[in-house]
Coordinates of C-alpha atoms and ligand atoms in Angstrom, one line a residue:
X98 CA -34.5 -40.6 -3.3
X99 CA -31.6 -38.5 -4.8
X100 CA -31.9 -36.8 -8.1
X101 CA -29.8 -38.4 -10.9
X102 CA -27.8 -35.6 -12.2
X103 CA -24.1 -34.8 -12.5
X104 CA -22.3 -33.0 -9.8
X105 CA -20.2 -30.2 -11.5
X106 CA -18.7 -28.1 -8.7
X107 CA -19.4 -24.3 -8.9
X108 CA -16.3 -22.7 -9.8
X109 CA -15.2 -19.0 -10.2
X110 CA -12.8 -19.6 -13.0
X111 CA -15.6 -21.1 -15.0
X112 CA -17.3 -17.6 -15.0
X113 CA -14.4 -16.1 -16.7
X114 CA -13.9 -19.1 -19.3
X115 CA -17.7 -18.6 -20.0
X116 CA -17.2 -14.8 -20.7
X117 CA -14.1 -15.6 -22.7
X118 CA -15.9 -18.1 -24.9
X119 CA -19.2 -16.1 -25.2
X120 CA -18.9 -12.5 -24.6
X121 CA -16.3 -11.5 -27.1
X122 CA -17.3 -8.0 -27.6
X123 CA -17.4 -7.0 -23.9
X124 CA -14.3 -5.2 -22.6
X125 CA -12.6 -4.3 -19.4
X126 CA -11.4 -0.7 -19.3
X127 CA -9.1 0.5 -16.6
X128 CA -7.7 4.0 -15.5
X129 CA -4.2 2.7 -14.8
X130 CA -1.9 4.0 -12.0
X131 CA 0.6 4.5 -15.0
X132 CA -1.7 7.4 -16.0
X133 CA -3.2 6.1 -19.1
X134 CA -6.3 4.0 -20.1
X135 CA -5.9 0.2 -20.7
X136 CA -8.6 -1.8 -22.4
X137 CA -8.8 -5.5 -23.3
X138 CA -11.4 -8.4 -23.7
X139 CA -12.4 -11.2 -21.3
X140 CA -10.6 -13.6 -23.6
X141 CA -7.3 -11.6 -23.2
X142 CA -8.0 -11.5 -19.3
X143 CA -8.4 -15.2 -19.2
X144 CA -5.0 -15.6 -20.9
X145 CA -3.3 -13.3 -18.5
X146 CA -5.1 -15.0 -15.6
X147 CA -3.6 -18.3 -16.6
X148 CA 0.0 -16.6 -16.9
X149 CA -0.5 -15.1 -13.4
X150 CA -1.5 -18.7 -11.9
X151 CA 1.8 -20.0 -13.2
X152 CA 3.5 -17.0 -11.7
X153 CA 1.8 -17.7 -8.4
X154 CA 2.9 -21.3 -8.5
X155 CA 6.5 -20.1 -9.0
X156 CA 6.2 -17.8 -6.0
X157 CA 5.4 -21.1 -3.9
X158 CA 1.7 -20.2 -3.4
X159 CA -0.2 -23.4 -2.6
X160 CA -3.9 -24.3 -2.3
X161 CA -5.6 -22.6 0.8
X162 CA -2.6 -19.9 1.1
X163 CA -3.9 -16.5 1.5
X164 CA -2.6 -14.0 -1.0
X165 CA -3.3 -10.3 -0.4
X166 CA -4.1 -7.3 -2.6
X167 CA -3.7 -3.7 -1.9
X168 CA -5.0 -2.1 -4.9
X169 CA -7.5 0.1 -6.8
X170 CA -10.2 -1.1 -9.2
X171 CA -8.2 -2.1 -12.3
X172 CA -7.5 -5.0 -14.6
X173 CA -4.7 -6.5 -12.8
X174 CA -6.7 -6.5 -9.6
X175 CA -9.4 -8.3 -11.7
X176 CA -6.8 -10.9 -12.8
X177 CA -5.8 -11.6 -9.3
X178 CA -9.2 -12.3 -8.2
X179 CA -9.5 -15.1 -10.7
X180 CA -5.9 -16.5 -10.7
X181 CA -5.6 -16.8 -7.0
X182 CA -9.0 -18.5 -6.5
X183 CA -8.8 -20.4 -9.8
X184 CA -5.6 -22.2 -8.4
X185 CA -7.3 -22.7 -5.1
X186 CA -5.8 -20.1 -3.0
X187 CA -7.7 -17.4 -1.3
X188 CA -7.7 -13.8 -2.4
X189 CA -7.6 -11.4 0.6
X190 CA -8.5 -8.0 -0.5
X191 CA -7.0 -5.3 1.9
X192 CA -8.7 -1.8 2.3
X193 CA -5.8 0.6 1.9
X194 CA -7.8 3.2 4.1
X195 CA -7.5 1.1 7.1
X196 CA -5.1 2.2 9.9
X197 CA -1.6 0.8 10.0
X198 CA -2.5 -0.9 13.1
X199 CA -5.6 -2.6 11.5
X200 CA -3.5 -3.6 8.4
X201 CA -0.9 -5.0 10.6
X202 CA -3.4 -7.0 12.4
X203 CA -5.3 -8.5 9.4
X204 CA -2.0 -9.4 7.4
X205 CA -1.0 -11.4 10.5
X206 CA -4.5 -12.8 11.3
X207 CA -4.9 -13.9 7.6
X208 CA -1.3 -15.0 7.5
X209 CA -0.8 -13.6 4.0
X210 CA 2.2 -15.2 2.0
X211 CA 2.3 -12.7 -0.8
X212 CA 0.9 -9.3 -1.1
X213 CA 0.2 -7.5 -4.5
X214 CA 0.2 -3.7 -4.4
X215 CA -0.5 -0.8 -6.7
X216 CA 2.5 1.5 -6.9
X217 CA 0.3 4.2 -5.1
X218 CA 0.3 1.9 -1.9
X219 CA 4.1 1.0 -1.9
X220 CA 4.7 3.9 0.6
X221 CA 2.2 2.2 3.1
X222 CA 4.2 -0.9 2.8
X223 CA 7.4 0.9 3.3
X224 CA 6.1 2.4 6.5
X225 CA 4.8 -0.9 7.5
X226 CA 7.6 -3.2 6.7
X227 CA 8.9 -4.0 10.1
X228 CA 5.4 -5.1 11.1
X229 CA 4.5 -7.2 8.2
X230 CA 4.4 -11.1 8.3
X231 CA 8.0 -12.5 8.0
X232 CA 8.9 -13.8 4.6
X233 CA 5.8 -12.2 2.8
X234 CA 6.6 -11.5 -0.7
X235 CA 5.7 -8.1 -2.2
X236 CA 4.6 -7.8 -5.9
X237 CA 4.1 -4.4 -7.3
X238 CA 1.2 -4.2 -10.0
X239 CA 3.0 -2.4 -12.7
X240 CA 5.7 -2.9 -15.5
X241 CA 9.5 -2.6 -15.1
X242 CA 9.5 1.1 -16.3
X243 CA 7.2 2.2 -13.6
X244 CA 8.6 0.2 -10.5
X245 CA 9.0 2.5 -7.6
X246 CA 12.2 3.1 -5.7
X247 CA 12.1 1.3 -2.2
X248 CA 14.4 -0.5 0.3
X249 CA 12.0 -3.5 0.2
X250 CA 12.6 -6.4 -2.0
X251 CA 9.9 -5.7 -4.6
X252 CA 9.0 -8.0 -7.4
X253 CA 7.4 -6.7 -10.8
X254 CA 3.9 -8.0 -11.9
X255 CA 4.6 -7.8 -15.5
X256 CA 8.0 -9.4 -15.3
X257 CA 6.6 -12.3 -13.2
X258 CA 3.9 -13.2 -15.8
X259 CA 5.9 -12.2 -19.0
X260 CA 7.1 -15.6 -20.0
X261 CA 4.4 -17.9 -18.5
X262 CA 2.3 -19.9 -20.7
X263 CA -1.2 -18.5 -21.4
X264 CA -3.1 -21.7 -20.6
X265 CA -3.4 -23.4 -17.3
X266 CA -4.6 -26.6 -16.0
X267 CA -7.1 -25.5 -13.4
X268 CA -7.7 -27.9 -10.7
X269 CA -11.2 -29.3 -9.9
X270 CA -11.8 -27.9 -6.5
X271 CA -14.5 -28.7 -4.0
X272 CA -17.1 -26.0 -4.6
X273 CA -16.8 -25.2 -0.8
X274 CA -13.3 -24.3 -1.3
X275 CA -12.4 -20.8 0.2
X276 CA -11.8 -18.3 -2.5
X277 CA -11.9 -14.8 -1.1
X278 CA -11.4 -13.1 2.3
X279 CA -12.7 -9.7 3.2
X280 CA -12.3 -8.0 6.6
X281 CA -15.1 -5.9 7.8
X282 CA -13.9 -2.9 9.9
X283 CA -16.1 -3.2 13.1
X284 CA -16.6 0.0 15.0
X285 CA -15.2 -1.8 18.2
X286 CA -12.6 -4.6 18.5
X287 CA -10.3 -6.0 15.6
X288 CA -11.7 -6.5 12.2
X289 CA -13.4 -9.8 11.4
X290 CA -12.9 -11.9 8.4
X291 CA -15.7 -13.0 6.0
X292 CA -14.3 -16.2 4.1
X293 CA -16.3 -16.7 0.9
X294 CA -16.3 -19.9 -1.1
X295 CA -16.5 -20.7 -4.8
X296 CA -20.1 -22.0 -4.2
X297 CA -21.2 -18.9 -2.4
X298 CA -19.6 -16.5 -4.9
X299 CA -21.0 -18.1 -8.0
X300 CA -24.5 -18.4 -6.5
X301 CA -24.3 -14.7 -5.4
X302 CA -23.1 -13.6 -9.0
X303 CA -26.1 -15.6 -10.5
X304 CA -28.6 -14.1 -8.2
X305 CA -27.1 -10.6 -8.7
X306 CA -27.6 -11.0 -12.6
X307 CA -31.2 -12.1 -12.1
X308 CA -32.3 -9.6 -9.5
X309 CA -30.4 -6.7 -11.0
X310 CA -30.6 -7.9 -14.4
X311 CA -32.1 -4.8 -15.8
X312 CA -28.7 -3.0 -14.9
X313 CA -26.4 -6.0 -15.5
X314 CA -27.0 -6.9 -19.1
X315 CA -25.1 -8.1 -22.2
X316 CA -23.8 -4.9 -23.8
X317 CA -24.2 -2.6 -20.9
X318 CA -21.0 -0.7 -19.5
X319 CA -20.7 -0.8 -15.9
X320 CA -18.7 1.5 -13.6
X321 CA -17.9 -0.1 -10.4
X322 CA -16.9 2.8 -8.1
X323 CA -17.4 0.7 -5.1
X324 CA -13.9 -0.8 -4.7
X325 CA -12.6 -4.4 -5.5
X326 CA -11.0 -4.1 -2.0
X327 CA -14.3 -3.9 -0.3
X328 CA -16.7 -6.8 -0.6
X329 CA -16.0 -7.9 -4.2
X330 CA -17.0 -4.7 -5.5
X331 CA -20.6 -5.9 -4.8
X332 CA -20.0 -9.0 -6.9
X333 CA -19.5 -7.1 -10.3
X334 CA -16.3 -8.7 -11.1
X335 CA -18.3 -12.0 -11.4
X336 CA -21.8 -10.8 -12.4
X337 CA -20.5 -8.5 -15.3
X338 CA -18.5 -11.3 -17.1
X339 CA -21.5 -13.7 -16.6
X340 CA -23.8 -11.5 -18.1
X341 CA -21.6 -10.1 -20.8
X342 CA -21.5 -6.6 -19.5
X343 CA -18.4 -4.4 -19.9
X344 CA -16.5 -3.1 -16.9
X345 CA -15.0 0.3 -16.5
X346 CA -12.4 0.4 -13.6
X347 CA -11.9 3.9 -12.3
X348 CA -8.6 3.5 -10.6
X349 CA -8.1 5.8 -7.6
X350 CA -9.7 9.2 -8.9
X351 CA -13.2 8.9 -7.4
X352 CA -13.8 12.8 -7.2
X353 CA -16.9 14.2 -8.9
X354 CA -15.2 15.7 -12.0
X355 CA -13.0 12.5 -12.7
X356 CA -16.0 10.0 -12.2
X357 CA -18.0 12.4 -14.6
X358 CA -15.3 12.6 -17.3
X359 CA -14.6 8.8 -17.2
X360 CA -18.4 8.0 -17.5
X361 CA -18.6 10.5 -20.4
X362 CA -15.6 9.4 -22.2
X363 CA -16.5 5.6 -21.9
X364 CA -20.3 5.8 -22.3
X365 CA -20.9 4.2 -19.0
X366 CA -24.5 3.2 -18.6
X367 CA -24.7 2.0 -15.1
X368 CA -22.6 3.3 -12.0
X369 CA -22.4 1.6 -8.6
X370 CA -21.3 2.9 -5.4
X371 CA -21.9 4.6 -1.9
X372 CA -23.9 7.9 -1.5
X373 CA -20.7 9.9 -0.8
X374 CA -19.5 9.3 -4.3
X375 CA -22.8 10.3 -5.9
X376 CA -22.8 13.7 -4.0
X377 CA -19.7 14.6 -5.8
X378 CA -21.0 13.3 -9.1
X379 CA -24.4 15.3 -8.8
X380 CA -22.3 18.4 -8.1
X381 CA -20.5 17.7 -11.5
X382 CA -23.9 17.1 -13.2
X383 CA -25.1 20.4 -11.9
X384 CA -22.0 22.2 -13.0
X385 CA -22.2 20.8 -16.5
X386 CA -26.0 21.0 -16.9
X387 CA -26.2 17.5 -18.1
X388 CA -25.6 13.9 -17.1
X389 CA -22.7 11.9 -18.6
X390 CA -23.3 10.5 -22.1
X391 CA -25.1 7.1 -22.0
X392 CA -25.7 7.1 -18.1
X393 CA -28.9 5.4 -17.4
X394 CA -28.8 3.7 -14.2
X395 CA -27.2 4.0 -10.8
X396 CA -26.9 1.5 -7.8
X397 CA -26.6 3.3 -4.5
X398 CA -25.8 1.2 -1.3
X399 CA -23.5 0.8 1.6
X400 CA -25.4 3.4 3.5
X401 CA -28.8 4.8 3.0
X402 CA -29.5 6.7 -0.1
X403 CA -31.2 9.9 0.7
X404 CA -34.4 10.5 -0.9
X405 CA -33.3 13.8 -2.3
X406 CA -30.4 12.1 -4.1
X407 CA -32.7 9.6 -5.6
X408 CA -35.0 12.1 -6.8
X409 CA -32.3 14.2 -8.5
X410 CA -31.1 11.1 -10.4
X411 CA -34.6 10.0 -11.3
X412 CA -35.5 13.5 -12.6
X413 CA -32.5 13.5 -14.7
X414 CA -33.6 10.3 -16.3
X415 CA -31.2 7.9 -14.3
X416 CA -33.0 4.9 -12.8
X417 CA -32.0 4.4 -9.2
X418 CA -31.4 1.0 -7.4
X419 CA -31.3 1.5 -3.8
X420 CA -29.5 -1.7 -2.5
X421 CA -28.6 -3.0 0.9
X422 CA -26.2 -5.7 2.0
X423 CA -23.2 -6.5 4.1
X424 CA -19.7 -7.8 3.8
X425 CA -21.0 -10.9 5.6
X426 CA -23.5 -11.4 2.6
X427 CA -21.1 -11.4 -0.3
X428 CA -22.8 -8.6 -0.1
X429 CA -26.1 -7.9 -1.8
X430 CA -29.1 -8.7 0.4
X431 CA -31.8 -6.6 -1.1
X432 CA -32.4 -4.3 -4.2
X433 CA -34.9 -1.6 -4.8
X434 CA -35.5 -2.1 -8.5
X435 CA -39.4 -1.8 -8.5
X436 CA -41.5 -4.4 -9.9
X437 CA -42.0 -3.5 -13.7
X438 CA -45.9 -2.7 -13.1
X439 CA -45.1 -0.1 -10.5
X440 CA -42.2 1.3 -12.4
X441 CA -44.4 1.9 -15.3
X442 CA -47.5 3.2 -13.6
X443 CA -46.5 5.0 -10.4
X444 CA -45.9 8.7 -10.3
X445 CA -42.4 10.0 -9.3
X446 CA -43.5 10.8 -5.7
X447 CA -45.1 7.3 -5.3
X448 CA -41.9 5.7 -6.8
X449 CA -39.8 7.6 -4.4
X450 CA -41.9 6.6 -1.4
X451 CA -40.8 3.1 -2.3
X452 CA -37.2 3.6 -3.5
X453 CA -36.2 5.3 -0.3
X454 CA -36.5 1.9 1.3
X455 CA -33.9 -0.8 0.8
X456 CA -36.1 -3.2 -1.5
X457 CA -36.8 -6.7 -1.9
X458 CA -34.6 -9.8 -1.1
X459 CA -32.5 -11.3 -3.8
X460 CA -33.0 -15.0 -4.4
X461 CA -31.0 -17.1 -1.8
X462 CA -31.6 -14.5 1.1
X463 CA -34.1 -14.9 3.8
X464 CA -35.0 -12.2 6.2
X465 CA -36.5 -12.2 9.6
X466 CA -36.8 -9.3 12.2
X467 CA -37.1 -10.2 15.9
X468 CA -37.8 -8.5 19.2
X469 CA -35.1 -8.4 22.0
X470 CA -36.3 -12.0 23.1
X471 CA -35.6 -13.3 19.6
X472 CA -39.2 -13.8 18.8
X473 CA -39.9 -13.3 15.1
X474 CA -41.9 -10.0 14.4
X475 CA -44.5 -9.7 11.6
X476 CA -43.6 -8.4 8.2
X477 CA -46.5 -5.7 8.5
X478 CA -44.4 -2.7 7.7
X479 CA -44.9 -1.4 11.2
X480 CA -43.1 -3.9 13.7
X481 CA -39.3 -3.1 13.9
X482 CA -36.7 -5.2 15.2
X483 CA -33.2 -6.6 14.8
X484 CA -32.6 -8.0 11.1
X485 CA -31.4 -11.6 10.9
X486 CA -30.5 -13.1 7.5
X487 CA -29.7 -16.5 6.2
X488 CA -28.7 -17.9 2.7
X489 CA -26.2 -19.3 0.2
X490 CA -23.9 -16.4 0.2
X491 CA -24.3 -15.3 3.9
X492 CA -21.3 -16.1 6.4
X493 CA -21.8 -19.0 8.9
X494 CA -19.2 -17.4 11.3
X495 CA -15.9 -15.5 10.9
X496 CA -12.7 -16.5 9.8
X497 CA -10.6 -18.0 12.7
X498 CA -12.7 -16.0 15.3
X499 CA -14.9 -18.3 17.3
X500 CA -16.0 -15.6 19.8
X501 CA -17.2 -13.3 17.1
X502 CA -18.7 -16.2 15.3
X503 CA -20.7 -17.2 18.3
X504 CA -21.8 -13.7 19.0
X505 CA -23.1 -13.2 15.6
X506 CA -25.5 -16.2 15.0
X507 CA -28.7 -17.0 16.7
X508 CA -29.8 -20.4 18.0
X509 CA -31.4 -21.3 14.6
X510 CA -28.2 -20.4 12.6
X511 CA -29.3 -17.0 11.3
X512 CA -26.8 -14.2 11.1
X513 CA -27.5 -11.0 13.2
X514 CA -26.9 -8.1 11.0
X515 CA -26.8 -5.3 13.8
X516 CA -29.6 -3.3 11.8
X517 CA -32.8 -2.5 13.1
X518 CA -35.6 -2.7 10.3
X519 CA -39.2 -3.3 9.4
X520 CA -40.4 -5.4 6.4
X521 CA -43.5 -4.5 4.5
X522 CA -46.1 -7.0 3.4
X523 CA -44.9 -6.5 -0.2
X524 CA -41.4 -7.7 0.8
X525 CA -39.9 -4.1 1.0
X526 CA -37.0 -3.9 3.6
X527 CA -37.0 -0.7 5.6
X528 CA -33.8 -0.3 7.5
X529 CA -34.2 2.3 10.3
X530 CA -30.7 2.4 11.4
X531 CA -27.7 0.6 12.8
X532 CA -28.7 -0.6 16.3
X533 CA -26.0 1.6 17.6
X534 CA -26.8 4.6 15.6
X535 CA -30.4 4.7 16.9
X536 CA -31.2 7.6 19.3
X537 CA -32.8 6.5 22.6
X538 CA -34.7 9.3 23.9
X539 CA -36.9 8.9 26.9
X540 CA -37.4 5.2 26.2
X541 CA -38.4 5.8 22.5
X542 CA -36.2 5.2 19.5
X543 CA -35.4 8.0 16.9
X544 CA -34.1 7.0 13.5
X545 CA -31.2 8.9 12.3
X546 CA -31.8 7.9 8.8
X547 CA -35.4 9.2 8.8
X548 CA -34.0 12.6 10.1
X549 CA -31.2 12.9 7.6
X550 CA -33.4 12.0 4.6
X551 CA -35.6 14.9 5.3
X552 CA -32.8 17.3 6.0
X553 CA -30.9 16.2 2.8
X554 CA -34.0 17.7 0.8
X555 CA -33.2 21.3 1.9
X556 CA -31.3 23.1 -1.0
X557 CA -28.9 24.8 1.5
X558 CA -27.7 21.3 2.9
X559 CA -25.0 19.6 1.0
X560 CA -24.5 16.7 3.4
X561 CA -25.7 16.0 7.0
X562 CA -25.6 13.4 9.8
X563 CA -27.5 13.0 13.0
X564 CA -26.0 11.4 16.0
X565 CA -27.0 10.7 19.5
X566 CA -25.7 13.2 22.4
X567 CA -25.9 12.0 25.9
X568 CA -28.5 13.7 27.8
X569 CA -29.3 13.7 31.7
X570 CA -33.1 13.5 31.4
X571 CA -33.8 11.9 28.1
X572 CA -30.8 9.5 28.0
X573 CA -29.9 10.6 24.5
X574 CA -31.1 13.5 22.2
X575 CA -30.3 14.0 18.5
X576 CA -27.7 16.5 17.4
X577 CA -27.7 17.4 13.7
X578 CA -24.5 18.0 11.8
X579 CA -24.7 19.9 8.5
X580 CA -22.2 20.5 5.7
X581 CA -23.8 23.6 4.1
X582 CA -24.3 23.8 0.3
X583 CA -22.9 27.3 0.0
X584 CA -22.5 30.5 2.2
X585 CA -26.0 30.4 3.7
X586 CA -26.5 28.6 7.0
X587 CA -30.0 27.2 7.3
X588 CA -31.5 28.2 10.6
X589 CA -33.0 25.8 13.3
X590 CA -36.5 27.2 12.6
X591 CA -36.4 26.4 8.9
X592 CA -35.1 22.7 9.7
X593 CA -37.8 22.4 12.2
X594 CA -40.5 23.5 9.9
X595 CA -39.3 21.1 7.4
X596 CA -38.9 18.1 9.7
X597 CA -42.3 18.7 11.3
X598 CA -44.1 17.8 7.9
X599 CA -42.8 14.3 8.4
X600 CA -41.9 13.7 12.1
X601 CA -43.0 14.3 15.5
X602 CA -41.8 17.3 17.6
X603 CA -39.9 15.1 20.2
X604 CA -37.9 13.6 17.4
X605 CA -36.5 16.8 16.1
X606 CA -32.8 17.6 16.7
X607 CA -32.1 19.7 19.8
X608 CA -29.3 21.5 18.1
X609 CA -27.4 22.1 14.8
X610 CA -23.8 22.2 14.3
X611 CA -21.9 23.2 11.0
X612 CA -18.9 21.6 9.6
X613 CA -17.1 21.8 6.2
X614 CA -17.0 18.0 5.8
X615 CA -18.2 14.7 7.5
X616 CA -15.5 12.2 8.6
X617 CA -15.7 9.0 6.4
X618 CA -15.0 5.3 7.3
X619 CA -12.5 3.3 5.5
X620 CA -15.4 2.2 3.2
X621 CA -16.6 5.7 2.4
X622 CA -19.6 5.9 4.7
X623 CA -20.2 8.7 7.1
X624 CA -18.3 7.7 10.4
X625 CA -20.9 8.2 13.2
X626 CA -18.4 6.8 15.6
X627 CA -16.0 9.6 14.9
X628 CA -18.8 12.1 15.0
X629 CA -19.9 10.8 18.5
X630 CA -16.3 11.0 19.8
X631 CA -16.1 14.6 18.5
X632 CA -19.3 15.7 20.0
X633 CA -19.0 13.4 23.1
X634 CA -19.2 16.4 25.6
X635 CA -21.5 18.5 23.5
X636 CA -23.8 20.8 25.7
X637 CA -27.4 20.8 24.2
X638 CA -29.1 24.1 24.8
X639 CA -31.4 22.8 27.7
X640 CA -28.5 21.0 29.6
X641 CA -27.7 24.1 31.6
Ligands
AMP757 P1 -20.5 -3.2 5.2 O1 -20.2 -4.6 5.6 O2 -19.3 -2.4 5.5 O3 -20.7 -3.3 3.8 O4 -21.6 -2.6 6.0 C1 -22.8 -3.1 6.0 C2 -23.8 -2.1 6.8 O5 -24.0 -1.0 5.9 C3 -25.2 -2.9 6.9 O6 -25.3 -3.8 7.9 C4 -26.1 -1.5 7.0 O7 -26.0 -0.9 8.5 C5 -25.3 -0.5 6.2 N1 -26.0 -0.4 4.9 C6 -25.7 -0.9 3.8 N2 -26.3 -0.6 2.8 C7 -27.5 0.1 3.3 C8 -28.6 0.8 2.8 N3 -29.0 0.8 1.6 N4 -29.3 1.6 3.7 C9 -29.0 1.7 5.0 N5 -27.8 1.1 5.5 C10 -27.1 0.4 4.7

């Protein structure tokens, strides 16, 4: 027997309408490419989103069309998220740090009709113009006074929307209608597209507000350093308006001093981003001898948060949530906010013992780990295997890519994450490594994350990465690459002594190399692929 309830399709534009009606005191603050700060309310945004939807109609955008963005975090990008999906088209966020070749590939693969770009990225479009899809219109996200010079036929965002009505008759869409497209930059092969729906996005936003509810609340001021061009800025453009939190968009200046100043000026309470960004902020906190005004929580995800980084924040009075997820999961899969009882009673060391892991699943996500034969392994905190996920906001395949889709799903329809993990009986996920980053030594596995975690606690280490180097006898052995914190170079003996407190001797790195910085991927994570290429012919000491 079916329930006798109305069916109202889940719809993204309803989130903004809700915020516009109910959260009148919240605001969106943006550092603009024009150089100033812009601020307005969700109600103002809702009106401009309607104007923008009319402008998209005028540009000839139809339901199902892909509309690309190439932009920093700012209010116009936020408006595009809602206007494009609200009218039934698909918002395709492009990561500006991708190579020209990848960008050309994805604009063609997505068949983008229009691209909206920040002034900063017009030079990229100038350089790529011959390779872009034919007839693709280019809109620059600024006003007439700030339009850049270019040989391209550029349209101006503010001109386009200026005389459009500020209400729009939003179509009632099937809740499974596609709303967003985000390509994940695989380490091999072409990028693959995750195609989100209204239903998956709304459910993800609701679950974000529940699971991370202590950080996403009415009245809090949230800084998404995580970009709108990468997995929907972890769902914040939807979760914050739902909850009534304010959004502070940082534009393109993501270095420690700029982030510190913006947080201080705007009284940011909660800041979200990858570990690399927080290294910069922690440097600035040290320099200033204080945390930014109002700063009380940080969400660290995208790659493993080093224990030492979590400790520094917690000691400064900033609550840390270590989160795990993927582009293919919209993205949040687990969160490390501790159960209240533990948060209130455990000592700092006991808390860190838990917080260094990736936390518990959010509602709507199921986790399983399997052995090589696909047999599920127990959640006993010991057994480790490939992590599979399923849920309302997890992809069922990749956009227009049957081969990659088939390769990523198991026979029961779970998505293979490519991460190796254990799950504790209390539900805490422990990511050991990306499968390809694990180091296989003499038939045993060494986790690069475990090694890095310990090395990062050394005061003379600013950042580090461990990679596998081919070895004739052991197959692979770990090489430790360190960015020193100052002049002093830590010795191998010092590192070994430190590591031996936590790990077995055979797991210790065979050698240390020093570099001034680590290469980053387009999403701001340490690029182990680049490091493995750089050190492909590295001679470890006992290789003769
Ligand atoms: P992306 O789709 O680019 O967001 O990358 C997703 C991948 O990043 C995951 O499959 C993990 O390998 C890695 N990742 C994300 N968050 C974490 C975390 N907290 N700890 C360890 N790895 C992470």
